[in-house]
Amino acid sequence: MNGLLGSDTNKPYTGRFAPSPTGPLHLGSLVAALASWLDARAWALNHPGSRSRWLVRIEDVDQPRCVPGTGQLILRQLADCGLVSDETPVWQSHRGALYQAALEQLLASGAAYPCGCSRKDVEKALAVAGIVRPRHGELIYPGTCRSGLKGKRPRAWRLATPTGPTIWSDRRLGVQQQDVSAQVGDFVLKRADGFFAYQLAVVVDDAGQDITHIVRGEDLADNTPRQILLQRALKLPTPQYLHTPLVLGADGDKLSKQNGAQALDTSEPLVALNAAATVLGLPPVSGTQADALQAWVKAWAERYR
Ligand code: GLU
């Protein structure tokens, strides 16, 4: 049950904000950035004499989706809001060797396997088995190549997901569970286009940076069980998780570029910060930006004592 208990409480607190540079920061992403920053600073307030770290990691692993220059723009927008990484930000595009080493470790232990199926092959196998279960439009891989490639050329690499529920406790959402093998299937670690998947990169980096507390948007909550399974397969610790409320777009979906998210105007950072704080259930603060951040750290420290 190590996934339920979360991280080793003796380790110094390290949190992070890990944006994908597919577009500038918008209100939804500022909510996650502010919450993770507040959580790190509140932890230090609740543990006098201890230091906490808050890191920014630019998740540009999915290069085809990244927009050049956006990583630097996000860092500037964060800095305008007073949110500055305690260490030089890490960029995932420079860390391919670490992801490859983790994949090789998983292959050597039998936890991962190469897959030669195209999307068409997967659709066909699912139709033959009479399974029609799209999940977020994704096909649940039926495990065809688990028993070997049978002469096919490897295209992607997948995790052999164990059956049964993965249970974890979220600091805001409470106890959660998901049977990854039934609801997601053997998910991709390295894609057919040669890029590493977010799931593998995020797990390798969270462990590599000694992240103890992950605070991010609720849209990522159902990725957590996949990440816990990967942590277990790689013999890495499981951090504690807190998933924050989402800002919704006009269509009721999570605010994103696709449904009209505006790039955050950080010319008046306190306006942007107050909007993000409201989503987190924190009272609006006037005065200086520093006053506001300090007041919210105190409120957060009370809430998550
Ligand atoms: N890079 C991911 C995103 O922007 C977030 C990753 C995470 O916080 O785990 O959606």
PDB file of C-alpha atoms and ligand atoms in Angstrom:
ATOM      1  CA  MET A   1       0.000   0.000   0.000  1.00  0.00           C
ATOM      2  CA  ASN A   2       2.961   2.379  -0.330  1.00  0.00           C
ATOM      3  CA  GLY A   3       0.978   4.369  -2.912  1.00  0.00           C
ATOM      4  CA  LEU A   4      -1.624   5.175  -0.263  1.00  0.00           C
ATOM      5  CA  LEU A   5       0.836   6.421   2.287  1.00  0.00           C
ATOM      6  CA  GLY A   6       2.822   8.704   0.034  1.00  0.00           C
ATOM      7  CA  SER A   7       6.333   9.936   0.485  1.00  0.00           C
ATOM      8  CA  ASP A   8       8.912   9.467   3.187  1.00  0.00           C
ATOM      9  CA  THR A   9       8.071  12.217   5.670  1.00  0.00           C
ATOM     10  CA  ASN A  10      11.729  12.535   6.737  1.00  0.00           C
ATOM     11  CA  LYS A  11      12.795  13.892   3.371  1.00  0.00           C
ATOM     12  CA  PRO A  12      12.913  17.687   3.036  1.00  0.00           C
ATOM     13  CA  TYR A  13       9.916  19.046   1.152  1.00  0.00           C
ATOM     14  CA  THR A  14      10.480  19.480  -2.572  1.00  0.00           C
ATOM     15  CA  GLY A  15       7.588  20.570  -4.757  1.00  0.00           C
ATOM     16  CA  ARG A  16       7.379  21.514  -8.409  1.00  0.00           C
ATOM     17  CA  PHE A  17       5.389  23.133 -11.170  1.00  0.00           C
ATOM     18  CA  ALA A  18       5.830  21.298 -14.455  1.00  0.00           C
ATOM     19  CA  PRO A  19       4.227  23.152 -17.380  1.00  0.00           C
ATOM     20  CA  SER A  20       4.275  21.881 -20.952  1.00  0.00           C
ATOM     21  CA  PRO A  21       5.352  24.767 -23.216  1.00  0.00           C
ATOM     22  CA  THR A  22       2.535  24.271 -25.706  1.00  0.00           C
ATOM     23  CA  GLY A  23       1.212  27.784 -25.083  1.00  0.00           C
ATOM     24  CA  PRO A  24       1.708  30.677 -22.652  1.00  0.00           C
ATOM     25  CA  LEU A  25       0.555  30.449 -19.051  1.00  0.00           C
ATOM     26  CA  HIS A  26      -3.217  30.942 -18.699  1.00  0.00           C
ATOM     27  CA  LEU A  27      -5.400  31.222 -15.610  1.00  0.00           C
ATOM     28  CA  GLY A  28      -5.765  27.426 -15.277  1.00  0.00           C
ATOM     29  CA  SER A  29      -2.024  26.858 -15.263  1.00  0.00           C
ATOM     30  CA  LEU A  30      -1.430  29.784 -12.877  1.00  0.00           C
ATOM     31  CA  VAL A  31      -3.787  28.067 -10.399  1.00  0.00           C
ATOM     32  CA  ALA A  32      -1.555  24.966 -10.376  1.00  0.00           C
ATOM     33  CA  ALA A  33       1.619  27.081 -10.215  1.00  0.00           C
ATOM     34  CA  LEU A  34       0.327  29.191  -7.321  1.00  0.00           C
ATOM     35  CA  ALA A  35      -1.004  26.170  -5.385  1.00  0.00           C
ATOM     36  CA  SER A  36       2.267  24.263  -5.683  1.00  0.00           C
ATOM     37  CA  TRP A  37       4.283  27.350  -4.663  1.00  0.00           C
ATOM     38  CA  LEU A  38       1.973  28.045  -1.685  1.00  0.00           C
ATOM     39  CA  ASP A  39       2.169  24.413  -0.586  1.00  0.00           C
ATOM     40  CA  ALA A  40       5.981  24.543  -0.510  1.00  0.00           C
ATOM     41  CA  ARG A  41       6.117  27.828   1.380  1.00  0.00           C
ATOM     42  CA  ALA A  42       3.312  26.775   3.785  1.00  0.00           C
ATOM     43  CA  TRP A  43       5.161  23.552   4.597  1.00  0.00           C
ATOM     44  CA  ALA A  44       8.187  25.585   5.733  1.00  0.00           C
ATOM     45  CA  LEU A  45       5.874  27.752   7.854  1.00  0.00           C
ATOM     46  CA  ASN A  46       4.413  24.643   9.488  1.00  0.00           C
ATOM     47  CA  HIS A  47       7.867  23.104  10.043  1.00  0.00           C
ATOM     48  CA  PRO A  48       9.974  25.858  11.634  1.00  0.00           C
ATOM     49  CA  GLY A  49      13.674  25.391  11.034  1.00  0.00           C
ATOM     50  CA  SER A  50      13.065  23.318   7.881  1.00  0.00           C
ATOM     51  CA  ARG A  51      13.599  24.477   4.332  1.00  0.00           C
ATOM     52  CA  SER A  52      11.356  23.608   1.442  1.00  0.00           C
ATOM     53  CA  ARG A  53      12.229  23.841  -2.243  1.00  0.00           C
ATOM     54  CA  TRP A  54       9.928  24.745  -5.138  1.00  0.00           C
ATOM     55  CA  LEU A  55      11.187  23.870  -8.603  1.00  0.00           C
ATOM     56  CA  VAL A  56       9.988  24.624 -12.109  1.00  0.00           C
ATOM     57  CA  ARG A  57      10.482  21.946 -14.743  1.00  0.00           C
ATOM     58  CA  ILE A  58       9.672  22.666 -18.377  1.00  0.00           C
ATOM     59  CA  GLU A  59       8.033  19.538 -19.775  1.00  0.00           C
ATOM     60  CA  ASP A  60       9.003  19.857 -23.423  1.00  0.00           C
ATOM     61  CA  VAL A  61       9.310  16.100 -23.938  1.00  0.00           C
ATOM     62  CA  ASP A  62       6.473  16.053 -26.503  1.00  0.00           C
ATOM     63  CA  GLN A  63       8.446  18.179 -28.956  1.00  0.00           C
ATOM     64  CA  PRO A  64       5.873  18.113 -31.783  1.00  0.00           C
ATOM     65  CA  ARG A  65       3.343  19.873 -29.463  1.00  0.00           C
ATOM     66  CA  CYS A  66       5.777  22.465 -28.059  1.00  0.00           C
ATOM     67  CA  VAL A  67       5.880  26.031 -29.319  1.00  0.00           C
ATOM     68  CA  PRO A  68       9.415  27.501 -29.563  1.00  0.00           C
ATOM     69  CA  GLY A  69      10.081  30.281 -27.050  1.00  0.00           C
ATOM     70  CA  THR A  70       7.110  29.361 -24.859  1.00  0.00           C
ATOM     71  CA  GLY A  71       9.183  27.810 -22.061  1.00  0.00           C
ATOM     72  CA  GLN A  72      11.053  31.087 -21.528  1.00  0.00           C
ATOM     73  CA  LEU A  73       7.783  33.036 -21.797  1.00  0.00           C
ATOM     74  CA  ILE A  74       6.182  30.901 -19.063  1.00  0.00           C
ATOM     75  CA  LEU A  75       9.210  31.461 -16.804  1.00  0.00           C
ATOM     76  CA  ARG A  76       8.872  35.233 -17.330  1.00  0.00           C
ATOM     77  CA  GLN A  77       5.115  35.153 -16.625  1.00  0.00           C
ATOM     78  CA  LEU A  78       5.755  33.194 -13.409  1.00  0.00           C
ATOM     79  CA  ALA A  79       8.482  35.624 -12.358  1.00  0.00           C
ATOM     80  CA  ASP A  80       6.086  38.559 -12.939  1.00  0.00           C
ATOM     81  CA  CYS A  81       3.788  36.874 -10.402  1.00  0.00           C
ATOM     82  CA  GLY A  82       6.628  36.426  -7.895  1.00  0.00           C
ATOM     83  CA  LEU A  83       6.914  32.689  -8.506  1.00  0.00           C
ATOM     84  CA  VAL A  84      10.588  31.901  -9.151  1.00  0.00           C
ATOM     85  CA  SER A  85      12.131  28.435  -9.125  1.00  0.00           C
ATOM     86  CA  ASP A  86      14.510  27.858  -6.218  1.00  0.00           C
ATOM     87  CA  GLU A  87      16.898  26.141  -8.670  1.00  0.00           C
ATOM     88  CA  THR A  88      17.687  26.539 -12.353  1.00  0.00           C
ATOM     89  CA  PRO A  89      14.710  25.094 -14.244  1.00  0.00           C
ATOM     90  CA  VAL A  90      15.195  21.689 -15.821  1.00  0.00           C
ATOM     91  CA  TRP A  91      14.098  21.036 -19.427  1.00  0.00           C
ATOM     92  CA  GLN A  92      12.890  17.546 -20.296  1.00  0.00           C
ATOM     93  CA  SER A  93      14.210  17.777 -23.863  1.00  0.00           C
ATOM     94  CA  HIS A  94      17.740  17.498 -22.394  1.00  0.00           C
ATOM     95  CA  ARG A  95      17.012  14.373 -20.391  1.00  0.00           C
ATOM     96  CA  GLY A  96      16.387  11.669 -22.989  1.00  0.00           C
ATOM     97  CA  ALA A  97      19.309   9.520 -21.760  1.00  0.00           C
ATOM     98  CA  LEU A  98      17.687   9.245 -18.307  1.00  0.00           C
ATOM     99  CA  TYR A  99      14.337   8.182 -19.810  1.00  0.00           C
ATOM    100  CA  GLN A 100      16.088   5.614 -22.033  1.00  0.00           C
ATOM    101  CA  ALA A 101      17.950   4.186 -19.000  1.00  0.00           C
ATOM    102  CA  ALA A 102      14.645   3.838 -17.111  1.00  0.00           C
ATOM    103  CA  LEU A 103      13.022   2.138 -20.110  1.00  0.00           C
ATOM    104  CA  GLU A 104      15.940  -0.307 -20.313  1.00  0.00           C
ATOM    105  CA  GLN A 105      15.598  -1.051 -16.596  1.00  0.00           C
ATOM    106  CA  LEU A 106      11.890  -1.812 -17.116  1.00  0.00           C
ATOM    107  CA  LEU A 107      12.619  -4.038 -20.133  1.00  0.00           C
ATOM    108  CA  ALA A 108      15.333  -5.916 -18.219  1.00  0.00           C
ATOM    109  CA  SER A 109      12.972  -6.638 -15.319  1.00  0.00           C
ATOM    110  CA  GLY A 110      10.161  -7.728 -17.654  1.00  0.00           C
ATOM    111  CA  ALA A 111       7.911  -4.826 -16.582  1.00  0.00           C
ATOM    112  CA  ALA A 112       7.862  -3.333 -20.099  1.00  0.00           C
ATOM    113  CA  TYR A 113       7.732  -4.804 -23.579  1.00  0.00           C
ATOM    114  CA  PRO A 114       8.075  -3.704 -27.188  1.00  0.00           C
ATOM    115  CA  CYS A 115       4.863  -3.434 -29.192  1.00  0.00           C
ATOM    116  CA  GLY A 116       4.562  -3.754 -32.960  1.00  0.00           C
ATOM    117  CA  CYS A 117       0.883  -2.791 -33.266  1.00  0.00           C
ATOM    118  CA  SER A 118      -0.307   0.153 -35.313  1.00  0.00           C
ATOM    119  CA  ARG A 119      -3.501   1.980 -34.312  1.00  0.00           C
ATOM    120  CA  LYS A 120      -5.313  -0.036 -36.990  1.00  0.00           C
ATOM    121  CA  ASP A 121      -4.016  -3.310 -35.458  1.00  0.00           C
ATOM    122  CA  VAL A 122      -5.315  -2.228 -32.040  1.00  0.00           C
ATOM    123  CA  GLU A 123      -8.733  -1.270 -33.456  1.00  0.00           C
ATOM    124  CA  LYS A 124      -8.942  -4.628 -35.247  1.00  0.00           C
ATOM    125  CA  ALA A 125      -7.986  -6.655 -32.156  1.00  0.00           C
ATOM    126  CA  LEU A 126     -10.539  -4.757 -30.046  1.00  0.00           C
ATOM    127  CA  ALA A 127     -13.282  -5.310 -32.649  1.00  0.00           C
ATOM    128  CA  VAL A 128     -12.488  -9.054 -32.803  1.00  0.00           C
ATOM    129  CA  ALA A 129     -12.742  -9.229 -29.007  1.00  0.00           C
ATOM    130  CA  GLY A 130     -16.004  -7.228 -29.148  1.00  0.00           C
ATOM    131  CA  ILE A 131     -14.562  -4.485 -26.964  1.00  0.00           C
ATOM    132  CA  VAL A 132     -15.659  -0.917 -27.592  1.00  0.00           C
ATOM    133  CA  ARG A 133     -14.369   1.126 -24.674  1.00  0.00           C
ATOM    134  CA  PRO A 134     -12.875   4.406 -25.735  1.00  0.00           C
ATOM    135  CA  ARG A 135     -11.436   6.293 -22.789  1.00  0.00           C
ATOM    136  CA  HIS A 136     -10.909  10.012 -23.544  1.00  0.00           C
ATOM    137  CA  GLY A 137     -10.989   8.799 -27.151  1.00  0.00           C
ATOM    138  CA  GLU A 138      -8.017   6.513 -26.407  1.00  0.00           C
ATOM    139  CA  LEU A 139      -8.102   2.833 -27.227  1.00  0.00           C
ATOM    140  CA  ILE A 140      -7.445   0.420 -24.375  1.00  0.00           C
ATOM    141  CA  TYR A 141      -4.575  -1.702 -25.657  1.00  0.00           C
ATOM    142  CA  PRO A 142      -5.638  -5.373 -25.577  1.00  0.00           C
ATOM    143  CA  GLY A 143      -2.116  -6.640 -24.755  1.00  0.00           C
ATOM    144  CA  THR A 144      -1.457  -8.260 -28.146  1.00  0.00           C
ATOM    145  CA  CYS A 145       2.363  -7.977 -27.999  1.00  0.00           C
ATOM    146  CA  ARG A 146       2.744  -8.903 -24.336  1.00  0.00           C
ATOM    147  CA  SER A 147       3.549 -12.448 -25.382  1.00  0.00           C
ATOM    148  CA  GLY A 148       6.047 -11.367 -28.056  1.00  0.00           C
ATOM    149  CA  LEU A 149       6.276  -9.443 -31.303  1.00  0.00           C
ATOM    150  CA  LYS A 150       5.695 -12.557 -33.438  1.00  0.00           C
ATOM    151  CA  GLY A 151       7.862 -11.210 -36.245  1.00  0.00           C
ATOM    152  CA  LYS A 152       6.545  -7.652 -36.077  1.00  0.00           C
ATOM    153  CA  ARG A 153       8.924  -4.676 -35.943  1.00  0.00           C
ATOM    154  CA  PRO A 154       8.903  -2.900 -32.541  1.00  0.00           C
ATOM    155  CA  ARG A 155       7.168   0.484 -32.872  1.00  0.00           C
ATOM    156  CA  ALA A 156       6.449   1.543 -29.292  1.00  0.00           C
ATOM    157  CA  TRP A 157       7.237   0.339 -25.787  1.00  0.00           C
ATOM    158  CA  ARG A 158       4.542  -0.316 -23.166  1.00  0.00           C
ATOM    159  CA  LEU A 159       4.262  -1.070 -19.459  1.00  0.00           C
ATOM    160  CA  ALA A 160       2.821  -4.499 -18.633  1.00  0.00           C
ATOM    161  CA  THR A 161       0.229  -3.224 -16.158  1.00  0.00           C
ATOM    162  CA  PRO A 162      -0.557  -5.506 -13.201  1.00  0.00           C
ATOM    163  CA  THR A 163      -4.246  -6.370 -12.708  1.00  0.00           C
ATOM    164  CA  GLY A 164      -6.207  -5.041  -9.742  1.00  0.00           C
ATOM    165  CA  PRO A 165      -6.829  -1.594  -8.278  1.00  0.00           C
ATOM    166  CA  THR A 166      -4.133   0.948  -7.534  1.00  0.00           C
ATOM    167  CA  ILE A 167      -5.213   2.852  -4.435  1.00  0.00           C
ATOM    168  CA  TRP A 168      -3.860   6.237  -3.392  1.00  0.00           C
ATOM    169  CA  SER A 169      -4.865   9.080  -1.166  1.00  0.00           C
ATOM    170  CA  ASP A 170      -5.083  12.605  -2.547  1.00  0.00           C
ATOM    171  CA  ARG A 171      -4.736  15.424  -0.009  1.00  0.00           C
ATOM    172  CA  ARG A 172      -7.795  17.194  -1.450  1.00  0.00           C
ATOM    173  CA  LEU A 173      -9.824  14.474  -3.179  1.00  0.00           C
ATOM    174  CA  GLY A 174      -9.365  11.751  -0.543  1.00  0.00           C
ATOM    175  CA  VAL A 175      -8.906   8.044  -1.290  1.00  0.00           C
ATOM    176  CA  GLN A 176      -8.916   7.276  -5.009  1.00  0.00           C
ATOM    177  CA  GLN A 177      -8.612   4.083  -6.959  1.00  0.00           C
ATOM    178  CA  GLN A 178      -8.277   2.895 -10.509  1.00  0.00           C
ATOM    179  CA  ASP A 179      -7.673  -0.483 -12.104  1.00  0.00           C
ATOM    180  CA  VAL A 180      -5.151   0.691 -14.671  1.00  0.00           C
ATOM    181  CA  SER A 181      -4.996  -2.600 -16.516  1.00  0.00           C
ATOM    182  CA  ALA A 182      -8.789  -2.641 -17.042  1.00  0.00           C
ATOM    183  CA  GLN A 183      -9.427   1.088 -17.477  1.00  0.00           C
ATOM    184  CA  VAL A 184      -6.320   2.276 -19.316  1.00  0.00           C
ATOM    185  CA  GLY A 185      -4.474  -0.852 -20.427  1.00  0.00           C
ATOM    186  CA  ASP A 186      -0.756  -1.334 -21.067  1.00  0.00           C
ATOM    187  CA  PHE A 187       0.173   2.288 -21.686  1.00  0.00           C
ATOM    188  CA  VAL A 188       2.944   3.646 -23.900  1.00  0.00           C
ATOM    189  CA  LEU A 189       6.345   4.596 -22.436  1.00  0.00           C
ATOM    190  CA  LYS A 190       8.129   5.389 -25.692  1.00  0.00           C
ATOM    191  CA  ARG A 191       6.084   6.304 -28.733  1.00  0.00           C
ATOM    192  CA  ALA A 192       6.273   5.118 -32.317  1.00  0.00           C
ATOM    193  CA  ASP A 193       7.642   8.571 -33.326  1.00  0.00           C
ATOM    194  CA  GLY A 194      10.603   8.025 -30.970  1.00  0.00           C
ATOM    195  CA  PHE A 195       9.529  10.488 -28.263  1.00  0.00           C
ATOM    196  CA  PHE A 196       9.220   9.387 -24.654  1.00  0.00           C
ATOM    197  CA  ALA A 197       5.737   9.516 -23.166  1.00  0.00           C
ATOM    198  CA  TYR A 198       4.824  12.037 -20.456  1.00  0.00           C
ATOM    199  CA  GLN A 199       4.132   9.197 -17.962  1.00  0.00           C
ATOM    200  CA  LEU A 200       7.712   7.892 -18.064  1.00  0.00           C
ATOM    201  CA  ALA A 201       9.401  11.309 -18.201  1.00  0.00           C
ATOM    202  CA  VAL A 202       7.401  12.727 -15.280  1.00  0.00           C
ATOM    203  CA  VAL A 203       8.117   9.722 -13.040  1.00  0.00           C
ATOM    204  CA  VAL A 204      11.853   9.715 -13.831  1.00  0.00           C
ATOM    205  CA  ASP A 205      12.117  13.468 -13.241  1.00  0.00           C
ATOM    206  CA  ASP A 206      10.016  13.608 -10.071  1.00  0.00           C
ATOM    207  CA  ALA A 207      12.277  10.934  -8.574  1.00  0.00           C
ATOM    208  CA  GLY A 208      15.471  12.450 -10.014  1.00  0.00           C
ATOM    209  CA  GLN A 209      14.612  15.815  -8.441  1.00  0.00           C
ATOM    210  CA  ASP A 210      13.576  14.207  -5.111  1.00  0.00           C
ATOM    211  CA  ILE A 211      10.047  15.614  -5.417  1.00  0.00           C
ATOM    212  CA  THR A 212       8.127  14.762  -2.236  1.00  0.00           C
ATOM    213  CA  HIS A 213       4.889  16.657  -2.947  1.00  0.00           C
ATOM    214  CA  ILE A 214       3.091  16.974  -6.272  1.00  0.00           C
ATOM    215  CA  VAL A 215       0.453  19.707  -6.526  1.00  0.00           C
ATOM    216  CA  ARG A 216      -1.189  20.008  -9.964  1.00  0.00           C
ATOM    217  CA  GLY A 217      -4.539  20.337 -11.728  1.00  0.00           C
ATOM    218  CA  GLU A 218      -7.309  17.827 -11.199  1.00  0.00           C
ATOM    219  CA  ASP A 219      -7.300  16.900 -14.892  1.00  0.00           C
ATOM    220  CA  LEU A 220      -4.108  14.957 -14.126  1.00  0.00           C
ATOM    221  CA  ALA A 221      -5.586  13.024 -11.177  1.00  0.00           C
ATOM    222  CA  ASP A 222      -6.388   9.983 -13.285  1.00  0.00           C
ATOM    223  CA  ASN A 223      -2.775   9.838 -14.511  1.00  0.00           C
ATOM    224  CA  THR A 224      -1.597   9.306 -10.933  1.00  0.00           C
ATOM    225  CA  PRO A 225      -2.249   5.518 -10.763  1.00  0.00           C
ATOM    226  CA  ARG A 226      -0.201   5.012 -13.943  1.00  0.00           C
ATOM    227  CA  GLN A 227       2.614   7.012 -12.396  1.00  0.00           C
ATOM    228  CA  ILE A 228       2.408   5.043  -9.138  1.00  0.00           C
ATOM    229  CA  LEU A 229       2.664   1.761 -11.080  1.00  0.00           C
ATOM    230  CA  LEU A 230       5.738   3.082 -12.878  1.00  0.00           C
ATOM    231  CA  GLN A 231       7.291   4.239  -9.575  1.00  0.00           C
ATOM    232  CA  ARG A 232       6.779   0.746  -8.180  1.00  0.00           C
ATOM    233  CA  ALA A 233       8.208  -0.944 -11.273  1.00  0.00           C
ATOM    234  CA  LEU A 234      11.284   1.333 -11.100  1.00  0.00           C
ATOM    235  CA  LYS A 235      11.549   0.946  -7.289  1.00  0.00           C
ATOM    236  CA  LEU A 236      11.106   4.685  -6.760  1.00  0.00           C
ATOM    237  CA  PRO A 237       9.273   6.385  -3.870  1.00  0.00           C
ATOM    238  CA  THR A 238       5.712   7.654  -4.331  1.00  0.00           C
ATOM    239  CA  PRO A 239       5.294  11.373  -3.545  1.00  0.00           C
ATOM    240  CA  GLN A 240       2.190  12.848  -1.912  1.00  0.00           C
ATOM    241  CA  TYR A 241      -0.416  14.220  -4.317  1.00  0.00           C
ATOM    242  CA  LEU A 242      -2.809  17.144  -4.186  1.00  0.00           C
ATOM    243  CA  HIS A 243      -4.956  17.904  -7.234  1.00  0.00           C
ATOM    244  CA  THR A 244      -6.328  21.437  -7.450  1.00  0.00           C
ATOM    245  CA  PRO A 245      -9.721  22.619  -8.790  1.00  0.00           C
ATOM    246  CA  LEU A 246      -9.843  23.328 -12.512  1.00  0.00           C
ATOM    247  CA  VAL A 247     -10.793  26.508 -14.292  1.00  0.00           C
ATOM    248  CA  LEU A 248     -13.448  25.568 -16.823  1.00  0.00           C
ATOM    249  CA  GLY A 249     -13.841  26.988 -20.304  1.00  0.00           C
ATOM    250  CA  ALA A 250     -17.131  28.147 -21.821  1.00  0.00           C
ATOM    251  CA  ASP A 251     -17.845  24.563 -22.975  1.00  0.00           C
ATOM    252  CA  GLY A 252     -17.560  23.220 -19.405  1.00  0.00           C
ATOM    253  CA  ASP A 253     -14.270  21.450 -20.161  1.00  0.00           C
ATOM    254  CA  LYS A 254     -10.940  22.243 -18.511  1.00  0.00           C
ATOM    255  CA  LEU A 255      -9.751  25.658 -19.717  1.00  0.00           C
ATOM    256  CA  SER A 256      -7.225  25.178 -22.500  1.00  0.00           C
ATOM    257  CA  LYS A 257      -6.023  26.859 -25.654  1.00  0.00           C
ATOM    258  CA  GLN A 258      -8.667  24.855 -27.540  1.00  0.00           C
ATOM    259  CA  ASN A 259     -11.636  26.330 -25.641  1.00  0.00           C
ATOM    260  CA  GLY A 260     -10.523  29.891 -25.469  1.00  0.00           C
ATOM    261  CA  ALA A 261      -7.935  30.226 -22.684  1.00  0.00           C
ATOM    262  CA  GLN A 262      -6.382  33.672 -22.922  1.00  0.00           C
ATOM    263  CA  ALA A 263      -2.641  34.037 -22.375  1.00  0.00           C
ATOM    264  CA  LEU A 264      -2.262  35.409 -18.871  1.00  0.00           C
ATOM    265  CA  ASP A 265      -1.828  39.167 -18.750  1.00  0.00           C
ATOM    266  CA  THR A 266       0.903  39.606 -16.159  1.00  0.00           C
ATOM    267  CA  SER A 267       1.179  43.386 -16.579  1.00  0.00           C
ATOM    268  CA  GLU A 268      -0.964  43.529 -13.428  1.00  0.00           C
ATOM    269  CA  PRO A 269       0.204  40.398 -11.628  1.00  0.00           C
ATOM    270  CA  LEU A 270      -1.973  40.931  -8.552  1.00  0.00           C
ATOM    271  CA  VAL A 271      -5.120  40.824 -10.702  1.00  0.00           C
ATOM    272  CA  ALA A 272      -4.000  37.491 -12.176  1.00  0.00           C
ATOM    273  CA  LEU A 273      -2.953  36.139  -8.768  1.00  0.00           C
ATOM    274  CA  ASN A 274      -6.259  37.163  -7.154  1.00  0.00           C
ATOM    275  CA  ALA A 275      -8.169  35.346  -9.903  1.00  0.00           C
ATOM    276  CA  ALA A 276      -6.088  32.189  -9.315  1.00  0.00           C
ATOM    277  CA  ALA A 277      -6.441  32.480  -5.531  1.00  0.00           C
ATOM    278  CA  THR A 278     -10.247  32.673  -5.865  1.00  0.00           C
ATOM    279  CA  VAL A 279     -10.262  29.347  -7.731  1.00  0.00           C
ATOM    280  CA  LEU A 280      -8.314  27.889  -4.790  1.00  0.00           C
ATOM    281  CA  GLY A 281     -10.884  29.232  -2.295  1.00  0.00           C
ATOM    282  CA  LEU A 282      -8.508  31.881  -0.938  1.00  0.00           C
ATOM    283  CA  PRO A 283      -9.749  35.407  -0.169  1.00  0.00           C
ATOM    284  CA  PRO A 284      -8.796  38.228  -2.543  1.00  0.00           C
ATOM    285  CA  VAL A 285      -6.053  40.470  -1.172  1.00  0.00           C
ATOM    286  CA  SER A 286      -5.291  44.079  -2.054  1.00  0.00           C
ATOM    287  CA  GLY A 287      -1.989  45.771  -1.241  1.00  0.00           C
ATOM    288  CA  THR A 288       1.283  44.595  -2.670  1.00  0.00           C
ATOM    289  CA  GLN A 289       1.915  41.309  -4.432  1.00  0.00           C
ATOM    290  CA  ALA A 290       4.252  40.277  -1.588  1.00  0.00           C
ATOM    291  CA  ASP A 291       1.480  40.967   0.998  1.00  0.00           C
ATOM    292  CA  ALA A 292      -0.950  38.867  -0.986  1.00  0.00           C
ATOM    293  CA  LEU A 293       1.414  35.921  -1.349  1.00  0.00           C
ATOM    294  CA  GLN A 294       2.254  36.059   2.341  1.00  0.00           C
ATOM    295  CA  ALA A 295      -1.421  36.124   3.377  1.00  0.00           C
ATOM    296  CA  TRP A 296      -2.200  33.121   1.158  1.00  0.00           C
ATOM    297  CA  VAL A 297       0.804  31.155   2.483  1.00  0.00           C
ATOM    298  CA  LYS A 298      -0.617  31.634   6.000  1.00  0.00           C
ATOM    299  CA  ALA A 299      -4.114  30.556   4.916  1.00  0.00           C
ATOM    300  CA  TRP A 300      -2.716  27.532   3.082  1.00  0.00           C
ATOM    301  CA  ALA A 301      -0.591  26.567   6.099  1.00  0.00           C
ATOM    302  CA  GLU A 302      -3.775  26.584   8.228  1.00  0.00           C
ATOM    303  CA  ARG A 303      -5.678  24.504   5.691  1.00  0.00           C
ATOM    304  CA  TYR A 304      -2.948  21.871   5.261  1.00  0.00           C
ATOM    305  CA  ARG A 305      -1.418  21.907   8.722  1.00  0.00           C
TER     306      ARG A 305
HETATM  307  N1  GLU B   1       3.323  18.933 -18.048  1.00  0.00           N
HETATM  308  C1  GLU B   1       2.010  18.573 -17.611  1.00  0.00           C
HETATM  309  C2  GLU B   1       1.004  19.585 -18.117  1.00  0.00           C
HETATM  310  O1  GLU B   1       1.358  20.727 -18.353  1.00  0.00           O
HETATM  311  C3  GLU B   1       1.868  18.539 -16.109  1.00  0.00           C
HETATM  312  C4  GLU B   1       2.673  17.500 -15.493  1.00  0.00           C
HETATM  313  C5  GLU B   1       2.473  17.305 -14.002  1.00  0.00           C
HETATM  314  O2  GLU B   1       2.248  18.273 -13.270  1.00  0.00           O
HETATM  315  O3  GLU B   1       2.586  16.155 -13.613  1.00  0.00           O
HETATM  316  O4  GLU B   1      -0.156  19.233 -18.256  1.00  0.00           O
END
